[in-house]
XYZ file of C-alpha atoms in Angstrom:
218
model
C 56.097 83.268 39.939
C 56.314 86.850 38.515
C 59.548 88.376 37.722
C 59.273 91.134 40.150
C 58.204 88.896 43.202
C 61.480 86.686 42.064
C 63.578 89.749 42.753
C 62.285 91.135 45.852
C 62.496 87.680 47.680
C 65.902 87.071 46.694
C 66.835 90.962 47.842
C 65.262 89.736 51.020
C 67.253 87.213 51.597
C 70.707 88.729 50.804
C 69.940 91.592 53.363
C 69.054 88.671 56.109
C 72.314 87.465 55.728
C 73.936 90.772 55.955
C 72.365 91.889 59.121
C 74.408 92.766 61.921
C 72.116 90.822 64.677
C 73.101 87.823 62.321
C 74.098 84.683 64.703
C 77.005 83.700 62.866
C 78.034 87.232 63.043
C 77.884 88.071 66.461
C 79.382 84.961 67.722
C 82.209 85.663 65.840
C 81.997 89.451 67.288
C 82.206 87.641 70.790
C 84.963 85.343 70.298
C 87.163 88.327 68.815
C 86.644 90.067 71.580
C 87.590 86.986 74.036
C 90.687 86.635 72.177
C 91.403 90.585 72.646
C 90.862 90.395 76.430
C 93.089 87.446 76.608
C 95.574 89.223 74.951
C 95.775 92.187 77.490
C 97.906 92.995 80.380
C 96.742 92.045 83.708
C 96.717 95.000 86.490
C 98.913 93.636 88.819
C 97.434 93.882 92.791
C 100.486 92.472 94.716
C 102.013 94.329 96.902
C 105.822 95.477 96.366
C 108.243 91.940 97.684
C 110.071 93.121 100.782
C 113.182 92.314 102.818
C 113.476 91.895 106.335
C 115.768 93.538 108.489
C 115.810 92.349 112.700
C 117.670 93.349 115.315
C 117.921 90.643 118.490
C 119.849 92.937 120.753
C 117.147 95.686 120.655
C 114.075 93.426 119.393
C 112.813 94.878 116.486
C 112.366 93.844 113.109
C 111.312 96.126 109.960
C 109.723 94.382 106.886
C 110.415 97.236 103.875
C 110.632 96.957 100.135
C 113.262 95.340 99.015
C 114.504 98.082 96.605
C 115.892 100.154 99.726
C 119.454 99.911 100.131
C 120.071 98.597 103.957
C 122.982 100.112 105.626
C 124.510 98.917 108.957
C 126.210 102.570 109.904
C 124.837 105.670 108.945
C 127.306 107.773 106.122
C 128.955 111.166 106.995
C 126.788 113.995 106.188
C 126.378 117.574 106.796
C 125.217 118.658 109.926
C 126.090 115.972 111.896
C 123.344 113.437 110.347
C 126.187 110.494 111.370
C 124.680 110.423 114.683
C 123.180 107.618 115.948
C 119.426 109.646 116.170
C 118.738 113.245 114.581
C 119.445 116.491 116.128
C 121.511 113.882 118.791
C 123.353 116.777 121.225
C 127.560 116.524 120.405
C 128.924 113.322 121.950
C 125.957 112.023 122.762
C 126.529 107.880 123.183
C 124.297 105.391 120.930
C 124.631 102.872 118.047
C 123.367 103.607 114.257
C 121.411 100.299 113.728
C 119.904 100.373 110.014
C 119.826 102.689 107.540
C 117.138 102.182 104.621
C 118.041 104.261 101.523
C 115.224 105.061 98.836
C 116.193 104.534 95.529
C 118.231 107.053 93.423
C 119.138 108.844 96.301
C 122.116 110.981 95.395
C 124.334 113.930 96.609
C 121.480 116.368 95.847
C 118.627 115.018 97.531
C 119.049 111.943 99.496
C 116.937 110.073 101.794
C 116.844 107.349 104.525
C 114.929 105.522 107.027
C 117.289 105.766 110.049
C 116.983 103.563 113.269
C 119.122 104.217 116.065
C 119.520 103.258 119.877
C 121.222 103.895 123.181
C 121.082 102.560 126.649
C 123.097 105.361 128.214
C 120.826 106.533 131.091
C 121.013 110.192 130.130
C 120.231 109.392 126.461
C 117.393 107.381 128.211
C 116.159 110.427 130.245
C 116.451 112.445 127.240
C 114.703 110.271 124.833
C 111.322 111.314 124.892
C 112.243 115.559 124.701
C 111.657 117.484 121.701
C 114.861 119.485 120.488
C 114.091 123.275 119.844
C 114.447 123.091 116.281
C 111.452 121.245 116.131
C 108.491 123.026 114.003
C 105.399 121.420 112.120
C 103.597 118.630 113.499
C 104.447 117.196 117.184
C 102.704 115.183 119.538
C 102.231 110.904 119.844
C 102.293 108.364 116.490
C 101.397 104.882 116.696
C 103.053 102.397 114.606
C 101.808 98.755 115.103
C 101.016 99.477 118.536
C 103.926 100.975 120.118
C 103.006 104.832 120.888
C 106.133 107.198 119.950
C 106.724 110.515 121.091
C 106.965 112.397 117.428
C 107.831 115.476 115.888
C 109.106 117.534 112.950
C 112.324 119.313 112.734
C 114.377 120.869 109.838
C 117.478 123.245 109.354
C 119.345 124.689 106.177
C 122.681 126.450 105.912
C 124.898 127.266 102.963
C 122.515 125.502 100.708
C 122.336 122.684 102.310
C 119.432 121.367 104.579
C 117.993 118.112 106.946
C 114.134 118.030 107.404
C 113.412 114.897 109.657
C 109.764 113.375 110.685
C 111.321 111.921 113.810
C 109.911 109.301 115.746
C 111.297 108.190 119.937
C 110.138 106.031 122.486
C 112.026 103.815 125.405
C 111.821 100.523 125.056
C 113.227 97.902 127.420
C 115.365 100.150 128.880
C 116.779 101.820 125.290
C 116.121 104.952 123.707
C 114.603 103.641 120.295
C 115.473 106.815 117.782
C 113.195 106.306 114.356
C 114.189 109.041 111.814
C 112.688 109.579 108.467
C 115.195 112.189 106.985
C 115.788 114.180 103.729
C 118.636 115.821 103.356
C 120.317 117.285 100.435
C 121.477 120.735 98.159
C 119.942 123.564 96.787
C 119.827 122.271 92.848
C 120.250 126.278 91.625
C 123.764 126.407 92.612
C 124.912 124.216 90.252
C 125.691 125.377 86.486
C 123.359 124.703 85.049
C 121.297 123.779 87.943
C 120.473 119.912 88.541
C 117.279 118.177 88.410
C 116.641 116.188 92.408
C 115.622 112.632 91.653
C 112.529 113.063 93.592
C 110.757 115.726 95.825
C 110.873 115.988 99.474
C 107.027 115.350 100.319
C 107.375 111.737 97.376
C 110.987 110.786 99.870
C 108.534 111.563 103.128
C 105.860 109.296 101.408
C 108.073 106.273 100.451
C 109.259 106.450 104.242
C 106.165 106.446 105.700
C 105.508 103.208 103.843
C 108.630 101.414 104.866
C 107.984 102.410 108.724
C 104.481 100.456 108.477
C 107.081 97.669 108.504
C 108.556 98.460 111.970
C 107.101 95.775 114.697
C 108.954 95.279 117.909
C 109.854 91.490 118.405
C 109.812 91.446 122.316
C-alpha cells in the first residue's frame, strides 16, 4: 500500500470515532441526561392538607387549610367586628362560631373567615336584608349547593377600615352569617410607614378558597 493511501485511511478512521452520531457516544449522552432528570425536583400537584372544623348544633362543617388559625370567639376589633355576623345592628343576639385567620395576619391588615349564627326570631327575619352600607357586588352565591343571599360592604374611619364579602342564608330555623372580612390600618401613619403582610384582593382570594370548604351536614 502507498504511503499516502496509509494516511488517509487511518485519518478516516480517527474522525469515525470522533463523530458525534457515534453509538457509544450518544448512549452515554442519554444516560447523563437520565441521571439529570432523576436528579430534579418534582412539581408537586397535591393540594394544600386541611383541617376540619364541624359544628353539630348548627350542622355545618368547613374543610380549610390547615395553616389558618381556628378561633372559637371572634377578637375585639374596631367597629364592632366582635359581633357574632358583620354590620350585626347594636345588641343584636347570636353566637360567634369559628373564626379562620390567614396567616401573618397582624394589627395592620388582618383577615378572617368568620361564621356566625342566631336563632332569635328577629335576627331570623332579618337575616336575609342587606345593610345600607352595602356597595359592590350583591345578589345570590352558591356554595356547595346551599344558595346565600350575598353582598359587599366596607367602611373606614380614622384610618382604620372593615371591607366584608358577606354571605347569609336561614337554615333550619338559624340565621347562618358567613363573613369574609379584612380589616386593618392605614400603613402611612406610622413612622416610617409599615409594609401590610399581604393585600386586600390576595386576603379576599385565600378566603374564597377556604369557603369552598363550607358543606352543611344536615
Amino acid at each position: 500500500m502507498r504511503p499516502w493511501i496509509s494516511l488517509a485511511t487511518g485519518l478516516l478512521t480517527l474522525l469515525a470515532g470522533c463523530s458525534p452520531s457515534s453509538p457509544d457516544r450518544t448512549a452515554t449522552q442519554n444516560a447523563a441526561s437520565r441521571h439529570d432528570a432523576s436528579q430534579a425536583s418534582p412539581v408537586s400537584t397535591r393540594s394544600a392538607p386541611l383541617a376540619h372544623f364541624q359544628s353539630s348544633a348548627y350542622g355545618f362543617r368547613v374543610d380549610y387549610p390547615q395553616d389558618m388559625i381556628a378561633r372559637r370567639s371572634f377578637a375585639d376589633g374596631y367597629m364592632r367586628n366582635d359581633a357574632w355576623k358583620a354590620w350585626a345592628p347594636p345588641g343584636s343576639p347570636g353566637h360567634p362560631i369559628v373564626a379562620l385567620i390567614v396567616p401573618g395576619s397582624n394589627d395592620i391588615t388582618r383577615a378572617a373567615l368568620r361564621i356566625g349564627a342566631s336563632r332569635d326570631p328577629q335576627a331570623v327575619n332579618d337575616c336575609l336584608t342587606v345593610p345600607p352600607n352595602a356597595r359592590g357586588d350583591h345578589g345570590t352565591r352558591t356554595v356547595n349547593g346551599a344558595r346565600f343571599t350575598y353582598f359587599e360592604a366596607g367602611d373606614a374611619a380614622m384610618n382604620h377600615y372593615m371591607h366584608t364579602h358577606s354571605y347569609r342564608l336561614v337554615h333550619d330555623g338559624a340565621c347562618i352569617a358567613i363573613d369574609l372580612m379584612v380589616t386593618g390600618t392605614n400603613p402611612q401613619v406610622y413612622s416610617p410607614p409599615r409594609t401590610p403582610p399581604f393585600t386586600k384582593s390576595a386576603a379576599f382570594a385565600t378566603l374564597q378558597k377556604a369557603l369552598q370548604g363550607f358543606h352543611f351536614t344536615l
